[in-house]
mmCIF file of C-alpha atoms in Angstrom:
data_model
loop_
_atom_site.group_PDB
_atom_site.id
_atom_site.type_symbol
_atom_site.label_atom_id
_atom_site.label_comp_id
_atom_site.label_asym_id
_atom_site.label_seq_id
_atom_site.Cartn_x
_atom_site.Cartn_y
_atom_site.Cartn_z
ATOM 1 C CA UNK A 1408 90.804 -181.511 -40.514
ATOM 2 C CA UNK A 1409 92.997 -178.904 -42.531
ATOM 3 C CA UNK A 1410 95.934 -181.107 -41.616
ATOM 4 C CA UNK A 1411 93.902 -184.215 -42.852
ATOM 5 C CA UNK A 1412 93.314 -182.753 -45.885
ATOM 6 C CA UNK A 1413 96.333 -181.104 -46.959
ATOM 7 C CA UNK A 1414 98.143 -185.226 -46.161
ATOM 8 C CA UNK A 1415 95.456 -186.587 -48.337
ATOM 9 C CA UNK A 1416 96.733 -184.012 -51.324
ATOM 10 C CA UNK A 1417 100.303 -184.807 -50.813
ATOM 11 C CA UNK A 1418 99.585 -188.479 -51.020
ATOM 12 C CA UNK A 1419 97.483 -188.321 -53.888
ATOM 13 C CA UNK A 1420 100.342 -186.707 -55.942
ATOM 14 C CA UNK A 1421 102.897 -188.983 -54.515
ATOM 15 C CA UNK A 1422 100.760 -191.759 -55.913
ATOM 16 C CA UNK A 1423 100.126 -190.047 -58.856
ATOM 17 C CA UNK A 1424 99.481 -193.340 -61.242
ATOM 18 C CA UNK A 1425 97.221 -195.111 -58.873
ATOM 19 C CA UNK A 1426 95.232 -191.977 -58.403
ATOM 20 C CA UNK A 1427 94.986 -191.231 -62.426
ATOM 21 C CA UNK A 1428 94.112 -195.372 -62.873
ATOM 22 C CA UNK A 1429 91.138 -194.215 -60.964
ATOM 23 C CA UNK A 1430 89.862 -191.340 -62.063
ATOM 24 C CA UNK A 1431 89.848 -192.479 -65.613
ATOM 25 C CA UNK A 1432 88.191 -195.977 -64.943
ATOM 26 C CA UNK A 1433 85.396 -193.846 -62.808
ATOM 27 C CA UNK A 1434 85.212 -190.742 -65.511
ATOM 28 C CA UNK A 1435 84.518 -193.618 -68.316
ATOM 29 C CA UNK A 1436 81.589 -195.288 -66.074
ATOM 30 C CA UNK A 1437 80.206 -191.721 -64.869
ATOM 31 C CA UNK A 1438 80.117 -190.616 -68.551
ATOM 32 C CA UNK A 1439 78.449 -193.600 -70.027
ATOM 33 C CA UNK A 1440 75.386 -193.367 -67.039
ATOM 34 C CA UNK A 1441 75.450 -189.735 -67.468
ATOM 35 C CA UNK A 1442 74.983 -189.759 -71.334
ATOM 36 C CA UNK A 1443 72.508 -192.515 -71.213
ATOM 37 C CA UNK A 1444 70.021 -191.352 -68.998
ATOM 38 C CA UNK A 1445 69.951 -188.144 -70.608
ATOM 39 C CA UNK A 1446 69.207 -189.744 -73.364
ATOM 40 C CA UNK A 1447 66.663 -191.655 -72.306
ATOM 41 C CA UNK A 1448 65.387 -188.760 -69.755
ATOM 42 C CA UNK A 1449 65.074 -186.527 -73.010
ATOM 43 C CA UNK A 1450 62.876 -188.815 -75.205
ATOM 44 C CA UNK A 1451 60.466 -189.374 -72.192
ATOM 45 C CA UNK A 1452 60.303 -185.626 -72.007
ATOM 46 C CA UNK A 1453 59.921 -185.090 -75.743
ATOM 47 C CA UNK A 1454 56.961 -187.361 -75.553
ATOM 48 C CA UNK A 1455 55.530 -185.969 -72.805
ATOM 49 C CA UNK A 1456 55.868 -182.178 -74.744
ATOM 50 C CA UNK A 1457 54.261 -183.763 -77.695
ATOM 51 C CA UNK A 1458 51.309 -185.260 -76.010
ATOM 52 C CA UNK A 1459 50.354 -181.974 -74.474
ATOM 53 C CA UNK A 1460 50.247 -180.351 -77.509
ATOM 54 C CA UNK A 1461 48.094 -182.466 -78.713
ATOM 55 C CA UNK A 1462 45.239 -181.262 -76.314
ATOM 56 C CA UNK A 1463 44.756 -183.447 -72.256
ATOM 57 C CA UNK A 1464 41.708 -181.909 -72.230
ATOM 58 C CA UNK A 1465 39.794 -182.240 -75.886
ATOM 59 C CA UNK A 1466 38.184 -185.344 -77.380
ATOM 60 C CA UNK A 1467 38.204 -185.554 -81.093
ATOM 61 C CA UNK A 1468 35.449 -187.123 -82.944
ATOM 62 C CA UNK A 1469 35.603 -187.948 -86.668
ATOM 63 C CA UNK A 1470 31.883 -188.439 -88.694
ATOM 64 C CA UNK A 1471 32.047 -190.767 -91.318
ATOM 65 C CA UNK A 1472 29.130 -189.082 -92.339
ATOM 66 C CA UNK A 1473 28.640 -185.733 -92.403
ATOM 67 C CA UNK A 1474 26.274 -184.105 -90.096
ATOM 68 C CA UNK A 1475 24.437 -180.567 -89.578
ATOM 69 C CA UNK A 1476 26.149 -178.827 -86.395
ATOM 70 C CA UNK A 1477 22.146 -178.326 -84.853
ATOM 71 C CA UNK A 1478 22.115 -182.407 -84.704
ATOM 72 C CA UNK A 1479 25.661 -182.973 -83.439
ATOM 73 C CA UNK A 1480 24.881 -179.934 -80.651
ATOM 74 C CA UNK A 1481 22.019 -181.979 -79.505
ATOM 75 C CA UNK A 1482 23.653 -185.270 -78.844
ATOM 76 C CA UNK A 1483 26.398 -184.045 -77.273
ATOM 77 C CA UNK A 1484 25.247 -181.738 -74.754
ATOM 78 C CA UNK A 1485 27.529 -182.450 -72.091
ATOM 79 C CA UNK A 1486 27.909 -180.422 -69.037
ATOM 80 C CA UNK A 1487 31.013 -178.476 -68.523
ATOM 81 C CA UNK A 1488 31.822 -179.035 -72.397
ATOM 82 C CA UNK A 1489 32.469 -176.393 -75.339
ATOM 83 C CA UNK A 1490 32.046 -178.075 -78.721
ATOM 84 C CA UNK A 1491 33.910 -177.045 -81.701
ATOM 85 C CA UNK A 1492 32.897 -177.585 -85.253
ATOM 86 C CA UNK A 1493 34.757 -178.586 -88.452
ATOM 87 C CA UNK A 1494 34.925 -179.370 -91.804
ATOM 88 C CA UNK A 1495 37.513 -180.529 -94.573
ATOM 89 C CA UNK A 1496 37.204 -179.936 -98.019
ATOM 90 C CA UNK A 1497 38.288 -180.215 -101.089
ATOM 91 C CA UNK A 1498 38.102 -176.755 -103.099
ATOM 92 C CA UNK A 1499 39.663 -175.374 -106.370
ATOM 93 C CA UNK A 1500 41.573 -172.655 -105.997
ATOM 94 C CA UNK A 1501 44.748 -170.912 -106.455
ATOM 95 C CA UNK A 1502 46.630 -167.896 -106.623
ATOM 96 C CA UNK A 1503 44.576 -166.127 -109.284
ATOM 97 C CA UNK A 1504 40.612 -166.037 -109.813
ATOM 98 C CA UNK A 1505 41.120 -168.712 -112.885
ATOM 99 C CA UNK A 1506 42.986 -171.403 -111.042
ATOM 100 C CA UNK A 1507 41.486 -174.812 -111.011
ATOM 101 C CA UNK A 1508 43.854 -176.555 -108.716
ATOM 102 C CA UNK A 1509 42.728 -178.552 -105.784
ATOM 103 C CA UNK A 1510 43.291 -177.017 -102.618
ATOM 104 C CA UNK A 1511 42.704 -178.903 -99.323
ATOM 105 C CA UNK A 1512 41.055 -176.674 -97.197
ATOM 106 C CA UNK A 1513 39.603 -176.742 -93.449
ATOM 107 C CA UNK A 1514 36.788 -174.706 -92.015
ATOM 108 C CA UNK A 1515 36.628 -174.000 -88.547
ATOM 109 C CA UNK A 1516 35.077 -171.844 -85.889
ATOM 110 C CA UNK A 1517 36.783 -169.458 -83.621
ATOM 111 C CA UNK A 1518 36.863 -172.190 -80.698
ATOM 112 C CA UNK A 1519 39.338 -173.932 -83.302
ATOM 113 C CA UNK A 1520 40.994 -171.612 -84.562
ATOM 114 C CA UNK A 1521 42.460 -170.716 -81.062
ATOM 115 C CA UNK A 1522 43.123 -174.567 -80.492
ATOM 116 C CA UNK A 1523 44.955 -174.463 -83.525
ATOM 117 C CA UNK A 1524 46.659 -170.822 -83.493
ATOM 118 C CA UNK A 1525 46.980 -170.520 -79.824
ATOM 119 C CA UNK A 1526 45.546 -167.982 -77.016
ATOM 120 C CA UNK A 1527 47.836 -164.817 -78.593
ATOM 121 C CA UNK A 1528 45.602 -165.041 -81.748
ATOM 122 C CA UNK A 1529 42.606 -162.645 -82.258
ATOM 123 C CA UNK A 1530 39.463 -164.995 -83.542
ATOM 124 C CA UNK A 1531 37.774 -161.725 -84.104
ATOM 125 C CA UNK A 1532 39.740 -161.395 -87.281
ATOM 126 C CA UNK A 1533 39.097 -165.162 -88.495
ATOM 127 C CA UNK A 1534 35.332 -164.495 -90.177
ATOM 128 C CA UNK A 1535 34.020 -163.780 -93.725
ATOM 129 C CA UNK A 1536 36.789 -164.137 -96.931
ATOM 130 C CA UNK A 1537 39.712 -164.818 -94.621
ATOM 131 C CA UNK A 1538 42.347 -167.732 -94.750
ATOM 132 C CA UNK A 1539 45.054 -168.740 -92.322
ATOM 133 C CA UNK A 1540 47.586 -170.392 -94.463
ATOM 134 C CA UNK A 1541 49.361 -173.657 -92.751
ATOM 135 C CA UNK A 1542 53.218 -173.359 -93.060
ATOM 136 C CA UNK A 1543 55.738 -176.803 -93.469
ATOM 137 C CA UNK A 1544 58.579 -174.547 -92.150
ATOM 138 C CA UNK A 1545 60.206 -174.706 -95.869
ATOM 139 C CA UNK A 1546 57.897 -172.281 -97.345
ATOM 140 C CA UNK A 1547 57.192 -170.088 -94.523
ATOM 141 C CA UNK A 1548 58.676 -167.268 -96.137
ATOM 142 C CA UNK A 1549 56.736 -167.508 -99.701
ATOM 143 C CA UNK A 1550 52.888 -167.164 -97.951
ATOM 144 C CA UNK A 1551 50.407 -165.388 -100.128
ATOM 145 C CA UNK A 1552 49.098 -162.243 -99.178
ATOM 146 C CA UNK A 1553 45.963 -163.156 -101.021
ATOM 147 C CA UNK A 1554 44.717 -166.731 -102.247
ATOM 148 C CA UNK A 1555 41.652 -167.698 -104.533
ATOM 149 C CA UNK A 1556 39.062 -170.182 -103.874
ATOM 150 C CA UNK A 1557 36.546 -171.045 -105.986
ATOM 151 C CA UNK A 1558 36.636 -167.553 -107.663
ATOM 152 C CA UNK A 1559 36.318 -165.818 -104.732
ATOM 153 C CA UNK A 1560 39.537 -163.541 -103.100
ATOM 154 C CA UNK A 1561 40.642 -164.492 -99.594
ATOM 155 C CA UNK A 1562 42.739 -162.275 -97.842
ATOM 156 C CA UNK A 1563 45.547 -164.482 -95.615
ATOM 157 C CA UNK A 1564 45.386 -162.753 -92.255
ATOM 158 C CA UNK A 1565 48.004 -165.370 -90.709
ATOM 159 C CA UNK A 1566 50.389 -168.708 -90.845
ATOM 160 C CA UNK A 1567 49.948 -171.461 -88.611
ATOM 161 C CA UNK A 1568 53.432 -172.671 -87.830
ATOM 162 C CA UNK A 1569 53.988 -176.386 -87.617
ATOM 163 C CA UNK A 1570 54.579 -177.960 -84.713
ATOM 164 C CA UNK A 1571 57.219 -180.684 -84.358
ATOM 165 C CA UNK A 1572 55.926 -183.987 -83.741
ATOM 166 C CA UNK A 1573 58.926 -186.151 -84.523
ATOM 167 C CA UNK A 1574 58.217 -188.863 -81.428
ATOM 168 C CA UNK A 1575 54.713 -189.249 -82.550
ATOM 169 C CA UNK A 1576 55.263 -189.310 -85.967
ATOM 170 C CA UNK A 1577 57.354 -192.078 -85.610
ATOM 171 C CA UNK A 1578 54.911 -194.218 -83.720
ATOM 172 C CA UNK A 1579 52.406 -193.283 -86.368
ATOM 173 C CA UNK A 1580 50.257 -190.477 -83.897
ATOM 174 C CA UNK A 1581 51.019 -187.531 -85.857
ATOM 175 C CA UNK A 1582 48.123 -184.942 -84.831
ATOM 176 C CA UNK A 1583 48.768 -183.297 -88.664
ATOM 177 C CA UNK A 1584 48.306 -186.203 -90.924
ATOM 178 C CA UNK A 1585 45.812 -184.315 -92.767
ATOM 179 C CA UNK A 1586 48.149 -181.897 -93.605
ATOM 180 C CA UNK A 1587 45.637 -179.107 -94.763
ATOM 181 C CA UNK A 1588 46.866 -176.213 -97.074
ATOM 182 C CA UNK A 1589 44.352 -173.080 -95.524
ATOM 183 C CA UNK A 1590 42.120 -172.845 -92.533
ATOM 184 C CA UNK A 1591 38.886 -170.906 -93.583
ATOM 185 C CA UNK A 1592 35.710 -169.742 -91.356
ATOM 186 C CA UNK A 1593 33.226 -172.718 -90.838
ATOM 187 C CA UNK A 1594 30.331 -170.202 -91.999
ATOM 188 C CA UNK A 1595 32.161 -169.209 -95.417
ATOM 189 C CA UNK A 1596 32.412 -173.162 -96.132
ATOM 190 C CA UNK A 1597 28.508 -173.252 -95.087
ATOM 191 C CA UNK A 1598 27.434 -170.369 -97.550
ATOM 192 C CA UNK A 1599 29.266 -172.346 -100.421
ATOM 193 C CA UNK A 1600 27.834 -175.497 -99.391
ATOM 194 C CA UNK A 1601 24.262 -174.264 -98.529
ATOM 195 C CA UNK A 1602 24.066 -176.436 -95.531
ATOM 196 C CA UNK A 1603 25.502 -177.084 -91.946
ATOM 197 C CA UNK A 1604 26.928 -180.138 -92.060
ATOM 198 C CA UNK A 1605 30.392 -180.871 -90.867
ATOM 199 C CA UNK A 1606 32.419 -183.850 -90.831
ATOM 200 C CA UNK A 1607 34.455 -183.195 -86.752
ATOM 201 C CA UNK A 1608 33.793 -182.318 -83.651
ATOM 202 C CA UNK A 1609 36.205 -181.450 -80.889
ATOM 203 C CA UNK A 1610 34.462 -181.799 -77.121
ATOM 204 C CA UNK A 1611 36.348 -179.417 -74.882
ATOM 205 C CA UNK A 1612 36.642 -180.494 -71.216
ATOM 206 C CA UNK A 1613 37.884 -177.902 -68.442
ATOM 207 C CA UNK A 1614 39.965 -180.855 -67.435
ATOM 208 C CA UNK A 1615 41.718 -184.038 -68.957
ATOM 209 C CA UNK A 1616 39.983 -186.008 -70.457
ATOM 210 C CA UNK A 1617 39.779 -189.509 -68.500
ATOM 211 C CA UNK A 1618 37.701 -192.753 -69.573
ATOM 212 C CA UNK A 1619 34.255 -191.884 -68.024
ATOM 213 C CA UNK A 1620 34.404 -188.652 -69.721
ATOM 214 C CA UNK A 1621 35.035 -191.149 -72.810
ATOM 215 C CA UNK A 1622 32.261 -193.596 -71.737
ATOM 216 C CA UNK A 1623 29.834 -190.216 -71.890
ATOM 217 C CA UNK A 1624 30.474 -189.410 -74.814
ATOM 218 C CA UNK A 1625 30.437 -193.046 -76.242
ATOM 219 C CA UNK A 1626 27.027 -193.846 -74.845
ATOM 220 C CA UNK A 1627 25.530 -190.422 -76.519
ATOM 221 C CA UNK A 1628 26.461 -191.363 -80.137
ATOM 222 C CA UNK A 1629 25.700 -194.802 -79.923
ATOM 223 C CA UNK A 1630 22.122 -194.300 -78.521
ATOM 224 C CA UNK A 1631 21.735 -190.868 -80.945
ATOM 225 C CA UNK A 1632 23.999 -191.087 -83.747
ATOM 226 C CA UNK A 1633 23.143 -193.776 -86.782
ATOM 227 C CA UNK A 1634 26.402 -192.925 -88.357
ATOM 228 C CA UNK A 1635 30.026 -194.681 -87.856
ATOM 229 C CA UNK A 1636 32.572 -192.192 -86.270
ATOM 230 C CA UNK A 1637 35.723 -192.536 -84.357
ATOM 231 C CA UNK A 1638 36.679 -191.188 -81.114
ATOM 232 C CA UNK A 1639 40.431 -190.574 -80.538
ATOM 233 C CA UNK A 1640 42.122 -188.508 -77.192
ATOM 234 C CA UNK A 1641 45.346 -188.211 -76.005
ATOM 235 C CA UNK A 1642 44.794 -191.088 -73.852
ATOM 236 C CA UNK A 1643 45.105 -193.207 -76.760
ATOM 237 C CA UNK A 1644 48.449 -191.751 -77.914
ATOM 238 C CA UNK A 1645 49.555 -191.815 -74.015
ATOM 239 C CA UNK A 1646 48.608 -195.441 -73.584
ATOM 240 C CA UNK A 1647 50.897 -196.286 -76.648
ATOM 241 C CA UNK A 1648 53.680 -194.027 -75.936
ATOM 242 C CA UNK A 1649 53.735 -195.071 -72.228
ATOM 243 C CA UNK A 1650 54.063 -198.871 -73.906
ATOM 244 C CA UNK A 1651 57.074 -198.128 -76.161
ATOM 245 C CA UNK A 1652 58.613 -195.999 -73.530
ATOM 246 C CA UNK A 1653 58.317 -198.869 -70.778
ATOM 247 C CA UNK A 1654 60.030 -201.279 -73.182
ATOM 248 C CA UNK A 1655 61.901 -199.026 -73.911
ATOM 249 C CA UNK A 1656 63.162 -197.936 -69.988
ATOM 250 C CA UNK A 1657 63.625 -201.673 -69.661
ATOM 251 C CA UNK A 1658 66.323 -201.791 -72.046
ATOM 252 C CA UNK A 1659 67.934 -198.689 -70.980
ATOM 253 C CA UNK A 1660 67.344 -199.147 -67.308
ATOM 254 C CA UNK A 1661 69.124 -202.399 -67.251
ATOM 255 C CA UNK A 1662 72.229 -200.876 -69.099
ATOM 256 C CA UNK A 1663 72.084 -198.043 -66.644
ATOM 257 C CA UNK A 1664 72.795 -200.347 -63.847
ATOM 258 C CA UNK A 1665 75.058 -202.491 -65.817
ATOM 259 C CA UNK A 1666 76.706 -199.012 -65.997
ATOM 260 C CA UNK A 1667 76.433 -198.300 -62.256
ATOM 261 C CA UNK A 1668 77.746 -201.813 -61.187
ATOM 262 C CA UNK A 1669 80.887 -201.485 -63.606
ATOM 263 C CA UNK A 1670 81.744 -198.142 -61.683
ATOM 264 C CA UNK A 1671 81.180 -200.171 -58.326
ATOM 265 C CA UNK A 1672 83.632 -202.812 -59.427
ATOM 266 C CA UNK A 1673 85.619 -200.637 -60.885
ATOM 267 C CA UNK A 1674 85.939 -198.879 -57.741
ATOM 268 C CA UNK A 1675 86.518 -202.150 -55.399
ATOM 269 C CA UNK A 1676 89.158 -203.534 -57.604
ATOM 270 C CA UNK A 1677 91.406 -199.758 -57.700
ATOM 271 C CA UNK A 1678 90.992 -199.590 -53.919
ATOM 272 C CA UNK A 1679 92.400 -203.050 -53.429
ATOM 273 C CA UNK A 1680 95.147 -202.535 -55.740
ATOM 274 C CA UNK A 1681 95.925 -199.121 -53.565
ATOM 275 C CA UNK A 1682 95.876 -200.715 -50.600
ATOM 276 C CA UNK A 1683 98.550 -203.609 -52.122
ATOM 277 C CA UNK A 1684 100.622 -200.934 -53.498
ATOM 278 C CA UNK A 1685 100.715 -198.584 -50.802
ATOM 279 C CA UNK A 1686 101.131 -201.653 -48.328
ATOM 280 C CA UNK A 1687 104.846 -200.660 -47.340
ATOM 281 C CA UNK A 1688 103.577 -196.690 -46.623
ATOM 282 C CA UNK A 1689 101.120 -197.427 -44.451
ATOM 283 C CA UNK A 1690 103.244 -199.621 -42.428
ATOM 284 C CA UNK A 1691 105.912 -196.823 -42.384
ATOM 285 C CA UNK A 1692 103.188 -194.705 -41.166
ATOM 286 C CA UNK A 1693 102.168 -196.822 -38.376
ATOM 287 C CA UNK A 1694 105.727 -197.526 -37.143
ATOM 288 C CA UNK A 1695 106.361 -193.868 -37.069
ATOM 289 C CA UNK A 1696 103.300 -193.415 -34.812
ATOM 290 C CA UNK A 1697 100.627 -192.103 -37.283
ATOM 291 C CA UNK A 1698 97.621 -194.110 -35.679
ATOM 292 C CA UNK A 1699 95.177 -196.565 -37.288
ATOM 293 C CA UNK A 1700 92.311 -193.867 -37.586
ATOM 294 C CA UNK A 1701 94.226 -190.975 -38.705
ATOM 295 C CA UNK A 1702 95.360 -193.151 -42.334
ATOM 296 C CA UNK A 1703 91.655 -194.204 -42.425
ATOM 297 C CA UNK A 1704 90.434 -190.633 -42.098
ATOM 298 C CA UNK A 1705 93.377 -189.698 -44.953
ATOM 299 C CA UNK A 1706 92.080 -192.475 -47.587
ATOM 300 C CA UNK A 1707 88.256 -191.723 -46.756
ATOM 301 C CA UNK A 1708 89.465 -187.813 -47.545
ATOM 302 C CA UNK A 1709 91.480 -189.009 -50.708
ATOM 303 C CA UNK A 1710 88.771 -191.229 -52.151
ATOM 304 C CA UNK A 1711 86.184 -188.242 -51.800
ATOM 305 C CA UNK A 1712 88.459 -186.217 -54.225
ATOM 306 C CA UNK A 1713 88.824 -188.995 -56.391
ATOM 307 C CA UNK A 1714 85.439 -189.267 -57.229
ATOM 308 C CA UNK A 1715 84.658 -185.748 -56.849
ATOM 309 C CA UNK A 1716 86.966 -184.847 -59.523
ATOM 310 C CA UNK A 1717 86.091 -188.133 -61.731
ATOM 311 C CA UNK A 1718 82.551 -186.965 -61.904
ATOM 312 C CA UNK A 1719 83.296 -183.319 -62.827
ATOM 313 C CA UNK A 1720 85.450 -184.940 -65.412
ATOM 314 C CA UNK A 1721 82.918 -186.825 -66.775
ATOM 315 C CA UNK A 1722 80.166 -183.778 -66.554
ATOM 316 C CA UNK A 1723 82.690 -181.480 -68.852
ATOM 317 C CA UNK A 1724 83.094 -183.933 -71.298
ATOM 318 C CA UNK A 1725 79.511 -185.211 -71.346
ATOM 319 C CA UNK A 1726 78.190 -181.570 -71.508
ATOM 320 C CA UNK A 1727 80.135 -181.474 -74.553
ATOM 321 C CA UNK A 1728 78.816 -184.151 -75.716
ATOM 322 C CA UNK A 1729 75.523 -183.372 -75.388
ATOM 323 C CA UNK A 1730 76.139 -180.147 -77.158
ATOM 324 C CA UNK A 1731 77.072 -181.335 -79.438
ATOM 325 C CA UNK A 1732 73.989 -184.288 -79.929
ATOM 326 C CA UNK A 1733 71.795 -181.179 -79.358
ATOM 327 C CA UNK A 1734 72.932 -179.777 -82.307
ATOM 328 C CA UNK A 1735 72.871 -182.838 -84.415
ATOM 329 C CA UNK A 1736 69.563 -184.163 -83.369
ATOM 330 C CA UNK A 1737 67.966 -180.711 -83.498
ATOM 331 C CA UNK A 1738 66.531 -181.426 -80.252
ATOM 332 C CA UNK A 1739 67.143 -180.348 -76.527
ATOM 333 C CA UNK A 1740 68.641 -182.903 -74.066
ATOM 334 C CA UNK A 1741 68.743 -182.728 -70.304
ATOM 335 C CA UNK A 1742 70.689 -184.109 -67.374
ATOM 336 C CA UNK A 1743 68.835 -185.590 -64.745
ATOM 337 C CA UNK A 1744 70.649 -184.823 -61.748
ATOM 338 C CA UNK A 1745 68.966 -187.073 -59.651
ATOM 339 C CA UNK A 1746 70.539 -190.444 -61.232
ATOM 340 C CA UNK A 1747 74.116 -188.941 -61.391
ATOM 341 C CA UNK A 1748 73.945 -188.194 -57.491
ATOM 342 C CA UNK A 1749 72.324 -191.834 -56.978
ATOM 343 C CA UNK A 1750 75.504 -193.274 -58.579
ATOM 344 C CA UNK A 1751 78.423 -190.757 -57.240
ATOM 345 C CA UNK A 1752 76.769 -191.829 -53.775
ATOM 346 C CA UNK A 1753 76.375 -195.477 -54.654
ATOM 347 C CA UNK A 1754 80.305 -195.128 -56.082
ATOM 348 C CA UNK A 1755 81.022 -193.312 -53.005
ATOM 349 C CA UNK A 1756 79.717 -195.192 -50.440
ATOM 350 C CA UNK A 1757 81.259 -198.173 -52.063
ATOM 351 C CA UNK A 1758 84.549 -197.156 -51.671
ATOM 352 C CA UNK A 1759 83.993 -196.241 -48.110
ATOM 353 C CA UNK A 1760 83.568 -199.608 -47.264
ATOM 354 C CA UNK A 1761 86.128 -201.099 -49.615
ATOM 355 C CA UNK A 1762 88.747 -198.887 -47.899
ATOM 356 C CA UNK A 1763 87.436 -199.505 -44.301
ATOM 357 C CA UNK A 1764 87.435 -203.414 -45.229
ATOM 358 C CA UNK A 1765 90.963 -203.612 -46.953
ATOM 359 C CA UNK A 1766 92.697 -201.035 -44.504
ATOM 360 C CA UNK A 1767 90.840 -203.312 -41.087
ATOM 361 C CA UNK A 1768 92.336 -206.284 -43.321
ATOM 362 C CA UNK A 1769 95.854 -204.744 -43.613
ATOM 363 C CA UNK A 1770 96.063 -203.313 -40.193
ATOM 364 C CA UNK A 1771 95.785 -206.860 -38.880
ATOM 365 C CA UNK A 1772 99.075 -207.323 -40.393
ATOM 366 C CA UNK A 1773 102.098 -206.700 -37.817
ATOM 367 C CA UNK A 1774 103.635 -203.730 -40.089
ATOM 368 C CA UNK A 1775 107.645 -205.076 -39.588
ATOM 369 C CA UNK A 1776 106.187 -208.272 -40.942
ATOM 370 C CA UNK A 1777 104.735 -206.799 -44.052
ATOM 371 C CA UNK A 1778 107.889 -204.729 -45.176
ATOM 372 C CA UNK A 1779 109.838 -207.783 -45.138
ATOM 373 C CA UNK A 1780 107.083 -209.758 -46.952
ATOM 374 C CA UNK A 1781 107.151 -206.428 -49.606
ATOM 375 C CA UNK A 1782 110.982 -207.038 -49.613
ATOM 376 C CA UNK A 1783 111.433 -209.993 -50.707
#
């Protein structure tokens, strides 16, 4: 096999243009599946990251009208279900006791404050005069250390980062279009209000939420609840991400086999023109005794490097490129290994069978006869 091997170098330097033709034609098809299925593997995965931050597991209800949290308690008392309370408002405030300016606040209970601020933060801290202000990444730096509403001093005990919802927001599912300024404690907002009411609920699941959850809830309000409100999950964000990406894969899944089947050709059509060219060395070969299978076993050996080395081609320079897009696009793309091997072995298995095919065709040629036919 070393022997095999070390004849299938030699020849590929010897035939040094033929082998270049094809590594080139086969680096340009690799890179163009390799850099669109990234792409394509990296927005299904950046949807997929944005719809689980969004909650699987918590059904959001809006109230139309508000509605004390005893009431709301009683309707929904599902088994297996944590509810969590809220409330947006409207207060003045500002960064002294005399500022009138309207500040959008929401109050909350400890269940969502943790939805919002995550597991690592201590609810514990989030009751009385407290406020959690909610950063837009550009004025992260300049939070207050104290902010006043409606007179009263609030001490900010945190920042709630945002989260980056670029895929949703551009379908329109952004979970932070309200885009409030300070999350408060639920009870503060009660003792200013002087009543219970609250205009959200959040129904916590231990699992995902799935349609007869839905259904549950559904049938509760409507036989219960006088009021208009509007239930929204993930499922609904899922159902029309999963659209837009499937319209989407069509597109991109067609051009990925264009892609594929341009490689193939590619392939067939440099391993015909090898076999043409190197017509008068194989029949050298032969006369001098080098046997049928021994110059198949060579080319099978030659075309492995070939495409070998035209796919680590095209992985160096995609990588780069994808770097490089990385950077750009702010945003982390990955390979998916899986449809590069499915089209080196596709590639590879095509040429296989070219060269067997055009190397049973040539042998069938008397090799005196071809050298005079190359002669002439």
């Amino acid at each position: 096999m070393i022997v095999y091997i070390k004849e299938a170098i030699l020849n590929l330097k010897e035939n040094i243009r033929y082998t270049l033709t094809f590594i080139l034609f086969l680096s340009l098809s690799f890179l163009g599946v390799i850099i669109t299925d990234s792409l394509i593997h990296s927005v299904s995965m950046q949807a997929e990251k944005e719809l689980k931050s969004n909650g699987n597991n918590i059904a959001s209800i809006t109230l139309h009208k508000q509605t004390s949290v005893d009431r709301i308690d009683k309707i929904l008392n599902i088994h297996g279900a944590k509810l969590s309370f809220s409330q947006r408002s409207f207060l003045s405030g500002g960064a002294s006791p005399y500022s009138d300016d309207t500040v959008s606040v929401m109050a909350t209970d400890k269940t969502g404050i943790n939805l919002i601020m995550g597991s690592r933060f201590n609810s514990y801290l989030f009751e009385g005069d407290v406020a959690i202000y909610n950063s837009n990444e550009s004025d992260a730096l300049n939070k207050p250390d104290i902010i006043f509403i409606s007179g009263l001093p609030f001490r900010v005990i945190g920042v709630k980062e945002k989260i980056k919802t670029e895929f949703l927001e551009s379908l329109g599912l952004s979970p932070n279009k309200f885009n409030e300024k300070y999350y408060i404690p639920l009870d503060t907002l009660f003792r200013f209000n002087l009543d219970n009411k609250v205009d959200n609920v959040q129904v916590i699941f231990d699992s995902d939420v799935t349609s007869e959850m839905i259904t549950v809830i559904k049938n509760k309000l409507n036989k219960h609840y006088t009021g208009r409100y509007t239930l929204t999950t993930s499922l609904d964000a899922r159902a029309i991400v999963e659209r837009v990406l499937n319209r989407f894969s069509l597109l991109t899944n067609s051009i990925y086999i264009l892609l594929t089947i341009t490689a193939i050709i590619s392939s067939v059509i440099v391993c015909k023109r090898s076999f043409q060219s190197r017509a008068t060395e194989f029949s050298l070969k032969i006369i001098h005794g080098i046997s049928y299978k021994n110059i198949q076993i060579i080319v099978m050996i030659e075309t492995i490097f070939t495409v070998v080395i035209s796919l680590l081609l095209s992985l160096l320079i995609s990588t780069l490129t994808i770097s490089s897009l990385s950077e750009i696009l702010h945003t982390g793309i990955k390979i998916r290994w899986f449809m590069i091997l499915f089209s080196l072995f596709s590639v590879l298995l095509t040429c296989f069978f070219a060269n067997f095919f055009y190397s049973k065709k040539l042998f069938k040629i008397n090799p005196v006869d071809l050298i005079k036919a190359r002669a002439k």
